[in-house]
mmCIF file of C-alpha atoms in Angstrom:
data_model
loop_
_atom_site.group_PDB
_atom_site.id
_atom_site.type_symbol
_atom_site.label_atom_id
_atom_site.label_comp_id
_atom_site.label_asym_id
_atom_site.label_seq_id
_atom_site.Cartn_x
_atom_site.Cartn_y
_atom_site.Cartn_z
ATOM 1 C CA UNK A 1 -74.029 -69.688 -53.674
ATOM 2 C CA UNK A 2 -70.377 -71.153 -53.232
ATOM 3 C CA UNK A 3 -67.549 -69.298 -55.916
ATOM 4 C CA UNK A 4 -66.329 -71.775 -58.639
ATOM 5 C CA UNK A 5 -62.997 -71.738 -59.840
ATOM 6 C CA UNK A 6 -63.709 -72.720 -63.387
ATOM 7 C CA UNK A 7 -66.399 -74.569 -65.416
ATOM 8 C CA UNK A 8 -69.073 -76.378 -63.490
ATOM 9 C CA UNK A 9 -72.301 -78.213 -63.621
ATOM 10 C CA UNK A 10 -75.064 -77.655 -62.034
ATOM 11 C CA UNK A 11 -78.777 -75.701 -60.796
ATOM 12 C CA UNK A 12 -77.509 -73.637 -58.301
ATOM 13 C CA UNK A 13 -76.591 -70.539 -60.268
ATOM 14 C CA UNK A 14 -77.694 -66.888 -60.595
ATOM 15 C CA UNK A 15 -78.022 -65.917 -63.947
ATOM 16 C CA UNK A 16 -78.677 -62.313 -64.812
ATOM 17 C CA UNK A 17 -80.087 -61.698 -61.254
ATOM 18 C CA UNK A 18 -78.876 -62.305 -57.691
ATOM 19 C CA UNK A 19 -80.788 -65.108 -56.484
ATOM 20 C CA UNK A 20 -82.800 -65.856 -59.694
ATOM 21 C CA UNK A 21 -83.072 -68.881 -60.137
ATOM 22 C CA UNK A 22 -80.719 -70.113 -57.478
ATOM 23 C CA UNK A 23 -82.646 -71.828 -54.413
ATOM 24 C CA UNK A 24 -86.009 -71.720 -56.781
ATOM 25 C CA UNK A 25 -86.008 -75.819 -57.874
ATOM 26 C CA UNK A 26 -85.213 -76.901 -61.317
ATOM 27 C CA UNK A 27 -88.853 -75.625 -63.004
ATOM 28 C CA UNK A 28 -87.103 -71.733 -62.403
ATOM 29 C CA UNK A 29 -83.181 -73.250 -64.093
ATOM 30 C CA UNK A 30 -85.031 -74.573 -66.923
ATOM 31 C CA UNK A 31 -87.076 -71.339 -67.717
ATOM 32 C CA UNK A 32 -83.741 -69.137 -67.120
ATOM 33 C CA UNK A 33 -82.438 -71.735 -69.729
ATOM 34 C CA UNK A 34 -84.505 -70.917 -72.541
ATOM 35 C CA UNK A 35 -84.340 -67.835 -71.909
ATOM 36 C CA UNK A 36 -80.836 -67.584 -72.472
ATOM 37 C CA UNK A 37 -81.377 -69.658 -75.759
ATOM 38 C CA UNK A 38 -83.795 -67.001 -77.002
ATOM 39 C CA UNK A 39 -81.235 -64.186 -76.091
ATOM 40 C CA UNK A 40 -78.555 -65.800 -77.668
ATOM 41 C CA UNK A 41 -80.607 -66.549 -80.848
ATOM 42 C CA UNK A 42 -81.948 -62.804 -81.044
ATOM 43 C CA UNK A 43 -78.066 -62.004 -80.353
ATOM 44 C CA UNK A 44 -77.240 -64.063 -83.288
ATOM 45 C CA UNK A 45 -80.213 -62.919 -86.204
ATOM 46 C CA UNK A 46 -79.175 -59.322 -84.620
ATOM 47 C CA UNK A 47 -75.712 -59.695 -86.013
ATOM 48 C CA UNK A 48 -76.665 -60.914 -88.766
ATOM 49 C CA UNK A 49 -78.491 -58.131 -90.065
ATOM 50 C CA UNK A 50 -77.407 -55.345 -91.836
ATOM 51 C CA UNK A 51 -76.700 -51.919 -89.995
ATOM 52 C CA UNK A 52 -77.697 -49.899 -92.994
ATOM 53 C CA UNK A 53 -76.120 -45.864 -92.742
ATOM 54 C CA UNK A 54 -78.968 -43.495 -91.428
ATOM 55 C CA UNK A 55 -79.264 -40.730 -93.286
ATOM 56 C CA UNK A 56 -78.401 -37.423 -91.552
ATOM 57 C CA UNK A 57 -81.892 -36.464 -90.310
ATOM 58 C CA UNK A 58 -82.669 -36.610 -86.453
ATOM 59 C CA UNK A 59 -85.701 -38.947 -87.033
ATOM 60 C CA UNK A 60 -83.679 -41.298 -88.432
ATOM 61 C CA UNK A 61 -80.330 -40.992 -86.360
ATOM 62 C CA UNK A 62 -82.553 -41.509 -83.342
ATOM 63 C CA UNK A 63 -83.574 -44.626 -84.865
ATOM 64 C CA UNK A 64 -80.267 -46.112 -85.932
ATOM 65 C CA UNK A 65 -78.665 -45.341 -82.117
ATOM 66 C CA UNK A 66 -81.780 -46.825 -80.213
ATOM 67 C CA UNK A 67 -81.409 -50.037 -82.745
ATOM 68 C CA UNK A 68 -77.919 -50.035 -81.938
ATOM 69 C CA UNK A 69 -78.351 -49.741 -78.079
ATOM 70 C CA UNK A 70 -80.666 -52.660 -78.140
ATOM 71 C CA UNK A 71 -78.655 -55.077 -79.960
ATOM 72 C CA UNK A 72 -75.693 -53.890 -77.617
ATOM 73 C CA UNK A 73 -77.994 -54.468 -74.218
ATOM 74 C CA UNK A 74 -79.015 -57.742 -75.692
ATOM 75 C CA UNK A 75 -75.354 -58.735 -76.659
ATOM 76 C CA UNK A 76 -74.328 -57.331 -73.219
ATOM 77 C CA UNK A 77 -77.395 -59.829 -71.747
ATOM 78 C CA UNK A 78 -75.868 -62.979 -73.162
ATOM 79 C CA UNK A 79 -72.258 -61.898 -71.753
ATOM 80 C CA UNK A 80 -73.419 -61.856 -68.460
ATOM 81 C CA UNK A 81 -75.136 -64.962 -68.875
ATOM 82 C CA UNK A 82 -71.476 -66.915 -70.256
ATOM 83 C CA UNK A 83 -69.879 -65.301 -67.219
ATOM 84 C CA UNK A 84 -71.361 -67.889 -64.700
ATOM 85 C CA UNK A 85 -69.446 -70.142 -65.731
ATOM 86 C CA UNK A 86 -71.609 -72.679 -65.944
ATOM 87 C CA UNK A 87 -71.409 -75.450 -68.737
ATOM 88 C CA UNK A 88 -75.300 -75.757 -69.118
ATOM 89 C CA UNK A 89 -75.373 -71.986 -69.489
ATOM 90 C CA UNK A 90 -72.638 -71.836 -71.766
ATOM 91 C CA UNK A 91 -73.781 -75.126 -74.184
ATOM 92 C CA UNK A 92 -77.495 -73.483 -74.036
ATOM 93 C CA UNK A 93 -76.010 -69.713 -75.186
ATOM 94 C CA UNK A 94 -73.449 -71.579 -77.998
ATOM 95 C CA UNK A 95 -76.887 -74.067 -79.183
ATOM 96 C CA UNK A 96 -78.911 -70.376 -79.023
ATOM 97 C CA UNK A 97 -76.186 -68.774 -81.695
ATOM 98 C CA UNK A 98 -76.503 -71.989 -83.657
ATOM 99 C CA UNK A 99 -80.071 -72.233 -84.098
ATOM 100 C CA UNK A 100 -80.551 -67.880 -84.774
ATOM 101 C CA UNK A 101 -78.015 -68.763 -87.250
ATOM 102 C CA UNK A 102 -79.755 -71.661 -88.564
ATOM 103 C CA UNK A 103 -83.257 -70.036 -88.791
ATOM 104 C CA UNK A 104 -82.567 -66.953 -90.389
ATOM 105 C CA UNK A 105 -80.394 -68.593 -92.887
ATOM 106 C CA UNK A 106 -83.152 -70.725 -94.163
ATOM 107 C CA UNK A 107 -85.304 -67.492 -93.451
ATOM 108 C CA UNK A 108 -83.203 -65.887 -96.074
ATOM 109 C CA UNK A 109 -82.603 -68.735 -98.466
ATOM 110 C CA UNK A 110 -86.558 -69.400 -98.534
ATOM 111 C CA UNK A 111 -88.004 -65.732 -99.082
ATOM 112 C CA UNK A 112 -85.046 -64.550 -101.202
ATOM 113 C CA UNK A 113 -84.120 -67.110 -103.339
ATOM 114 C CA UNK A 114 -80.698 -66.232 -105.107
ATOM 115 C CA UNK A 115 -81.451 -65.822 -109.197
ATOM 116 C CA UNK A 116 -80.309 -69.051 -111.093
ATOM 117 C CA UNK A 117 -77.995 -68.066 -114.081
ATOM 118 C CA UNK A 118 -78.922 -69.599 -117.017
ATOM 119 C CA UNK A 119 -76.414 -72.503 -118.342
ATOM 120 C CA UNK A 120 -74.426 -70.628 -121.732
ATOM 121 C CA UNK A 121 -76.115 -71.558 -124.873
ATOM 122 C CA UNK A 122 -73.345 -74.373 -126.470
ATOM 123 C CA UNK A 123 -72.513 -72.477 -130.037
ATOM 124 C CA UNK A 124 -71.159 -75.988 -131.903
ATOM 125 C CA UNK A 125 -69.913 -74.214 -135.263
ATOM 126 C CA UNK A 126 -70.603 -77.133 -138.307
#
């Protein structure tokens, strides 16, 4: 695979793996493609949520750092993907952010409805 010097175009690119899916046909760039767009969108909804403080029991600090390793290895994931430079890559990682964004917005605005306030009573004094 020949060394860009900046953003290009194209199917013949290693993402995440050397050789994969360089020199496979388009079926294998495609696949590596949404795959990208799911890592970016788990990237995303991972930010998104809340980190809450464990409390100081080893159960539950063992949870919090292996929660906080994964959402590092899968931020890490998407990093290497950006780094190859390549535009289709990069606009399917930046579309990935958009649409975790999207969905768990409307995830949150659907099952947890913020409360209405009530409209103040108009006291008209005759």
């Amino acid at each position: 695979m020949a060394q860009h010097g900046g953003f290009w175009f194209g199917a013949d690119v290693d993402i995440l793996f050397a050789g994969w899916p360089s020199g496979h046909g388009h079926f294998h760039f495609y696949m590596a493609l949404v795959l990208v767009f799911m890592l970016s969108m788990c990237a995303q909804m991972y930010a998104m949520t809340p980190m809450t403080s464990p409390k100081m029991v080893p159960k539950s600090l063992i949870q919090h750092a292996a929660l906080h390793c994964f959402r590092t290895f899968i931020n890490f994931l998407v990093l290497l993907c950006v780094i190859t430079f390549n535009l289709g890559v990069l606009i399917t990682v930046l579309l990935g952010h958009v649409g975790g964004y999207v969905a768990l917005t409307m995830y949150i605005h659907y099952h947890f409805p913020a409360p209405v306030a009530d409209a103040p009573a108009n006291d008209e004094k005759a």
